[in-house]
XYZ file of C-alpha atoms in Angstrom:
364
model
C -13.773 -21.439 79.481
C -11.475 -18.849 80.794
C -10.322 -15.554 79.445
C -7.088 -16.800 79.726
C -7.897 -20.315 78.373
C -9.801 -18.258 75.232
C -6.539 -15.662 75.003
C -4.395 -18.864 74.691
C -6.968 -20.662 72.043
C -6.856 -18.213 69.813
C -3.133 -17.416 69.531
C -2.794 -21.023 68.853
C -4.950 -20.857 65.796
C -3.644 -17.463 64.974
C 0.123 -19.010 64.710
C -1.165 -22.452 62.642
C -2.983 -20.151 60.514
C -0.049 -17.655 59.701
C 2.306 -21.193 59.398
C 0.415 -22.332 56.967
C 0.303 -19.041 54.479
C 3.937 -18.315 55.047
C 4.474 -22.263 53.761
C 2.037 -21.794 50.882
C 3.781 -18.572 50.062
C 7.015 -20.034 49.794
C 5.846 -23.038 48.355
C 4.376 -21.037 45.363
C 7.297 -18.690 44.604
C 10.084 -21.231 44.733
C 7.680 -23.154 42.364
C 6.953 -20.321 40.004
C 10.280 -18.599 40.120
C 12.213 -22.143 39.425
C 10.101 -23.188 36.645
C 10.711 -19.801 35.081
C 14.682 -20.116 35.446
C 13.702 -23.112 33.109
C 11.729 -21.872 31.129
C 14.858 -19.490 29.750
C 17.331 -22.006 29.817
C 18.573 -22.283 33.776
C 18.048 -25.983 34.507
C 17.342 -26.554 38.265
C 20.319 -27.800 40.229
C 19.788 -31.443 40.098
C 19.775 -31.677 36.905
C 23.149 -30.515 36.226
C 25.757 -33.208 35.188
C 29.070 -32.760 36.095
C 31.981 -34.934 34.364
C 32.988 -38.279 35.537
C 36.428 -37.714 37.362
C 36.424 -33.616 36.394
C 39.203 -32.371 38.467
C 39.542 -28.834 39.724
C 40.629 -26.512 37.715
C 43.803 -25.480 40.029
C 44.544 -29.345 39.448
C 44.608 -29.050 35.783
C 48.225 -29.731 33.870
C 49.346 -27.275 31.165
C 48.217 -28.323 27.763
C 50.449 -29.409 25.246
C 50.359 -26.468 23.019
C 51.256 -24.193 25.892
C 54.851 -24.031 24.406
C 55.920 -21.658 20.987
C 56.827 -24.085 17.936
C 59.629 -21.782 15.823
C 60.246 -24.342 12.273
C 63.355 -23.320 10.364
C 63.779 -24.861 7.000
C 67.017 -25.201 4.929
C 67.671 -26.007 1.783
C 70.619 -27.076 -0.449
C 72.309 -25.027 -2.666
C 70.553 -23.246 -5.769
C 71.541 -21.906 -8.912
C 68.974 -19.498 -10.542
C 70.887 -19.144 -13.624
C 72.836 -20.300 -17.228
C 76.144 -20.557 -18.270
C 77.348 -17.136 -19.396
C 74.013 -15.646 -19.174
C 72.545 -17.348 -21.726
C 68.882 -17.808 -22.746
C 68.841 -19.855 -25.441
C 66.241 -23.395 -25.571
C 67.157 -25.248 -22.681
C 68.859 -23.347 -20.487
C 67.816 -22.039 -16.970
C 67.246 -18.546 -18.605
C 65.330 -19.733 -20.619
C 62.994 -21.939 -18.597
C 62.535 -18.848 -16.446
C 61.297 -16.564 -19.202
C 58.620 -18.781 -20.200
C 57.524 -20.470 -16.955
C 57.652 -17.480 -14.239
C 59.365 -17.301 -11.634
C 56.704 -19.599 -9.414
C 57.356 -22.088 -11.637
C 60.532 -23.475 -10.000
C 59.697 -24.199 -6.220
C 55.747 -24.322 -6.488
C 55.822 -28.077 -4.843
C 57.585 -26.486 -2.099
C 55.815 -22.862 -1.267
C 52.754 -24.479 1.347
C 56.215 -25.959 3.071
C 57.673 -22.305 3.189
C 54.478 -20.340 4.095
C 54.243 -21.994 7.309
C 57.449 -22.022 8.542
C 59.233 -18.788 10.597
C 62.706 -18.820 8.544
C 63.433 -20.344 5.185
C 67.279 -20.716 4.253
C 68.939 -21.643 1.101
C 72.448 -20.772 -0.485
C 72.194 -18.479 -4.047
C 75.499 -20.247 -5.897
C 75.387 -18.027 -8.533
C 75.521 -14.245 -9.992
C 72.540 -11.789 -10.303
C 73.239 -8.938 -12.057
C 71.997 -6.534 -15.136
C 75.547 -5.068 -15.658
C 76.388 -5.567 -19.265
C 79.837 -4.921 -19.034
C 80.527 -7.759 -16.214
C 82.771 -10.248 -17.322
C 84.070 -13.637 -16.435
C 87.280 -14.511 -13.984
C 89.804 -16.096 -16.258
C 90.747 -18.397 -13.230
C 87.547 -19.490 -12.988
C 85.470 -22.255 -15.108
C 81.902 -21.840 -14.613
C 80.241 -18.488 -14.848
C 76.820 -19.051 -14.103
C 75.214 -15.228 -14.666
C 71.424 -14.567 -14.013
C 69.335 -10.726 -14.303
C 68.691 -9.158 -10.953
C 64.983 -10.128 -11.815
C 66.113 -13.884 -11.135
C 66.183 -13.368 -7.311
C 61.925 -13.887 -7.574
C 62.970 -17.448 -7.706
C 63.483 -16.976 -4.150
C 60.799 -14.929 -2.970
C 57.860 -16.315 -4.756
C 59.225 -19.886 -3.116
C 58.955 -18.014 0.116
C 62.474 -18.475 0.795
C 63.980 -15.826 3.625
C 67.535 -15.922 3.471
C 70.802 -16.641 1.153
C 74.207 -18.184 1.604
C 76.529 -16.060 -0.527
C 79.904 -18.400 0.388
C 79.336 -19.858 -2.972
C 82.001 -21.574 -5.488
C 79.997 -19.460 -8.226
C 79.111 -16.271 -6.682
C 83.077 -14.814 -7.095
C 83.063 -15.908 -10.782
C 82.389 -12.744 -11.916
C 84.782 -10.616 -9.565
C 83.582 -7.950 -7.242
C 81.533 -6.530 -9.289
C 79.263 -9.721 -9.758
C 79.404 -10.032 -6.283
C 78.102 -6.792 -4.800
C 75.589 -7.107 -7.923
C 74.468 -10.172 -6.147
C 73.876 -9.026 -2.742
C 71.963 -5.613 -4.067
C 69.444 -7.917 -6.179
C 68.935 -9.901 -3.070
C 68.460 -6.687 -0.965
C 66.007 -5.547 -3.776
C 64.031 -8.610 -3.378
C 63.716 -8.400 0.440
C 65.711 -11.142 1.065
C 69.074 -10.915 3.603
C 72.059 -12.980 3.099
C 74.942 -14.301 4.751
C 78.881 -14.675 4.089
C 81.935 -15.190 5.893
C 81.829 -11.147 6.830
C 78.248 -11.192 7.632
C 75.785 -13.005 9.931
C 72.232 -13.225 9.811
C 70.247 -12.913 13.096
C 66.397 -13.689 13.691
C 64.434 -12.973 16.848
C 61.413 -15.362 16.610
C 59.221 -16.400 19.460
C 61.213 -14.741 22.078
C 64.361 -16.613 20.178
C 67.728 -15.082 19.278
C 68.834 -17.230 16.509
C 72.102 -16.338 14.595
C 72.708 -18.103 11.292
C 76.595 -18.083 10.008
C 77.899 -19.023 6.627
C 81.562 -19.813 4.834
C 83.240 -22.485 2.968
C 84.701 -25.495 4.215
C 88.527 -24.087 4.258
C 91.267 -24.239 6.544
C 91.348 -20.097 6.407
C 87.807 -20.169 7.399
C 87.195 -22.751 9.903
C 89.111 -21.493 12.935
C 87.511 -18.046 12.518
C 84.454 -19.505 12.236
C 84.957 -21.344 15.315
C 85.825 -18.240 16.984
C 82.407 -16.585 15.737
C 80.564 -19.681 17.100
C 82.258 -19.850 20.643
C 80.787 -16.034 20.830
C 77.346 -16.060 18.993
C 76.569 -18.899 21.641
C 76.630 -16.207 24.961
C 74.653 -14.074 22.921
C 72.287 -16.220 21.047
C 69.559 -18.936 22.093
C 70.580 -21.096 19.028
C 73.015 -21.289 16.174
C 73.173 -22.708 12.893
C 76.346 -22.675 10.653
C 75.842 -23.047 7.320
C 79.074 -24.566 5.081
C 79.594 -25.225 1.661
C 82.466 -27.133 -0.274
C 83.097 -29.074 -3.482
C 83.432 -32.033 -2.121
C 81.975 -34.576 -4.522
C 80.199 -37.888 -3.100
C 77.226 -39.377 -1.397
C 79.657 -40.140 2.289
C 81.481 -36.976 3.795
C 85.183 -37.409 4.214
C 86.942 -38.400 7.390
C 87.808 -34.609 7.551
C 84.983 -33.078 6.783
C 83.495 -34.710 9.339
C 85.970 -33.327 11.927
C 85.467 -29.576 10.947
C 81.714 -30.365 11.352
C 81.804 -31.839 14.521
C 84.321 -28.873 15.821
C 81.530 -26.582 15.709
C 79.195 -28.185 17.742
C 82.517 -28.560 19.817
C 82.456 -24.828 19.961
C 78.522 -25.096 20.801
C 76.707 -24.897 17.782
C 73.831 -25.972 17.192
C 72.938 -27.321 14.147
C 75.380 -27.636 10.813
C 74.455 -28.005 7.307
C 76.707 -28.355 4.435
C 75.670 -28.825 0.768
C 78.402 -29.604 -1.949
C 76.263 -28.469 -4.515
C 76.205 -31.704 -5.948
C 75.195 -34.739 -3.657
C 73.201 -35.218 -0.302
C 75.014 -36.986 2.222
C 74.028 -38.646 5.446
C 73.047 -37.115 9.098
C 73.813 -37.342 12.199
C 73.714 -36.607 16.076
C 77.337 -35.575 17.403
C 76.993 -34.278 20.807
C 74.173 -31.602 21.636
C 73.648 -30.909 18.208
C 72.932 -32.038 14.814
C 75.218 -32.076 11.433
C 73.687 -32.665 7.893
C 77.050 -33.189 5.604
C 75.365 -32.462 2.641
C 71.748 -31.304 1.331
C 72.643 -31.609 -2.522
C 71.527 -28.914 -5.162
C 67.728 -27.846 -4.727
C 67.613 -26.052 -8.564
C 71.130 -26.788 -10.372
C 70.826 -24.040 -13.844
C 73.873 -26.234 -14.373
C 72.054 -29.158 -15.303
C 68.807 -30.145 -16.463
C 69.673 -33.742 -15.227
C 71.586 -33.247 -11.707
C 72.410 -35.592 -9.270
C 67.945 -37.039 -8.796
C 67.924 -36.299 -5.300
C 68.126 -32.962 -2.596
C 66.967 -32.769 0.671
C 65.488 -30.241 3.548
C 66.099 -29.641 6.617
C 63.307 -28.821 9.198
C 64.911 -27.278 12.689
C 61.410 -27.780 14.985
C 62.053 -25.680 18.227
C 59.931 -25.978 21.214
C 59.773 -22.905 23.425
C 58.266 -21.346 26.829
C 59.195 -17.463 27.564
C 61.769 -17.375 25.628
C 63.496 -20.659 27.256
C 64.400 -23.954 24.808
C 62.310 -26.701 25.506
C 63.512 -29.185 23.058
C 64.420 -29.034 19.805
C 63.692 -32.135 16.666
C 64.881 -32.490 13.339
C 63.530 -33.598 10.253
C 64.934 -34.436 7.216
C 62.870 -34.736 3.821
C 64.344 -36.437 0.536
C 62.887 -34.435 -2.543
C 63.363 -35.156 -6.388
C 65.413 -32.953 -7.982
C 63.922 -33.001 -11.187
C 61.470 -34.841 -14.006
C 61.746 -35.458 -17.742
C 58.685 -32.529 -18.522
C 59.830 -30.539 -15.346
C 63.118 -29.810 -15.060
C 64.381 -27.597 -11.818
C 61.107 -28.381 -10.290
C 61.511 -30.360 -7.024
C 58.695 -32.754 -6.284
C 57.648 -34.935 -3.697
C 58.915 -38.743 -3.507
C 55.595 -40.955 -3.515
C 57.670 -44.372 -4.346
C 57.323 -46.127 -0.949
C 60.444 -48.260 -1.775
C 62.181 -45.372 -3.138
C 62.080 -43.223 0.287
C 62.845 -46.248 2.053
C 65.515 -46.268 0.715
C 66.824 -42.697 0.879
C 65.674 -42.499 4.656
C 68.283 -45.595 5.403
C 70.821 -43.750 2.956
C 70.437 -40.467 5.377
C 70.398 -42.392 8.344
C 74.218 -43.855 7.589
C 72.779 -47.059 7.176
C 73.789 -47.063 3.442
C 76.694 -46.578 1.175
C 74.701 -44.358 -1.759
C 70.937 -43.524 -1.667
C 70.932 -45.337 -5.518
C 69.834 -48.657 -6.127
């Protein structure tokens, strides 16, 4: 053999041989270095599953809870007091000194934690002033202690409607009483001089009060037709003494005039009865939400009802807004003032197609 032929031999075996330890070196490591990955919890590729169909996450749509839900509840009108002040046996006073002030809307506080804004009307006076007396022109003087206004915030409730048949009974003096034991409380209020306005979830909401009169209602209108430029939403709040389970041909007209002027929602309460609903335009009207607590009575009119204002938003822009409307009991033989739930099936059936104008009285 050559000295070339040789030369040539033994680079041959000189390459096979260095082939074969540069595969057995990389056979070892990526055999030692993927069963350690394992070992700690790194599966090898293959074995990864990936979801049937999973789309990229660029291709994803926005969840449904993406959007802020701002729940408003209002309630009918309430009366946190007795006739004349009085505490004797059976009178709202009364019932208040030995229950606590919990007692009254207990069924109702898990409702009022979770919502953003709770809104109810105070129909009567709150004051300690001994020397207040009644209007002469007036026939009900329903008169509670400052104290009284824990009714409302021990329920959780927010916010007061002071446009009130009751709340003048006792002059101007009752009056301001009124609004300083609400202050006291931390609670705000509304009247026909005063708005209330809530910025919730990136919301301006303005809630607006006054009684269903002809004096009223055009300024009212006027307040509505500007709150709206300002304001994401707006709620009017009315109250009358109007008696009756269907709202008058005319009440109906002032109602509708404010979503007219771009309200909305409106609520009414008589004090007394609940009345139907409805959907009039771009907005919704409840006529009446009857008496909540009524110190007037231990055996009111049996049924009130709430109003839940459900308002889908995204940076600060309306989605879409629902309503919901829940029939309560107004009272019980061993609980007076003390709303509870309906469980009757028959019974709510029956209120639900009273509130949905389907009938004439939500009584049998």
């Amino acid at each position: 053999m050559s000295i070339l032929d040789r030369i040539r031999a033994q680079r041959f075996i000189f390459i096979l041989v260095s082939t074969v330890l540069v595969a057995l070196v990389l056979f070892l490591y990526v055999a030692v270095f993927t069963d350690a990955n394992f070992s700690a919890g790194m599966e090898p590729p293959e074995s990864i599953q990936t979801a049937p169909n999973e789309e990229p996450i660029s291709n994803l749509n926005e969840p449904d809870y993406s959007y802020n839900l701002t729940t408003i509840s209002i309630l009918g009108s309430c009366t946190p007091a007795s006739m004349l002040g009085s505490t004797s046996y059976g009178t709202f006073n009364e019932a208040l000194a030995q229950n606590g002030s919990t007692y009254f809307l207990r069924n109702l506080t898990e409702l009022f934690k979770t919502d953003d804004f709770t809104l109810a009307s105070c129909n009567a006076v709150l004051s300690d002033r001994e020397e207040l007396t009644p209007q002469e022109n007036a026939s009900e003087w329903y008169l509670g202690g400052s104290s009284n206004a824990k009714v409302f915030t021990d329920g959780y409730v927010d916010g007061l409607v002071l446009e009130c048949p009751r709340t003048a009974n006792y002059g101007t003096g009752g009056y301001s009483d009124t609004k300083a034991s609400l202050e006291s409380a931390g609670l705000v209020w509304s009247d026909i001089g005063r708005a209330i306005y809530k910025e919730i979830d990136g919301l301006k909401i303005a809630f607006y009060c006054g009684k269903l009169s002809e004096k009223n209602v055009l300024g009212m209108i006027s307040w509505t037709e500007n709150a709206v430029l300002k304001n994401d939403f707006v709620i009017i709040y009315l109250t009358d003494t109007e008696e009756g389970h269907l709202p008058s041909a005319d009440k109906k007209s002032v109602f509708r005039s404010f979503i007219d002027a771009g309200a909305d929602v409106v609520v009414g309460t008589n004090g007394i009865n609940i009345q139907p609903v409805e959907s009039y335009g771009d907005g919704f009207i409840a006529y009446s939400l009857g008496a909540l607590i009524d110190g007037a009575s231990r055996y009111p009119d049996p049924y009130t009802a709430i109003l839940q204002v459900n308002i889908r938003s995204d940076k600060g822009e309306i989605v879409s807004t629902s309503y919901e409307v829940s029939p309560y009991q107004t009272y019980s033989e061993n609980k007076p003032w003390q709303p509870t739930e309906i469980k009757d099936a028959e019974e709510m059936s029956k209120l639900n197609s009273f509130i949905r104008g389907d009938r004439a009285t939500p009584h049998d």
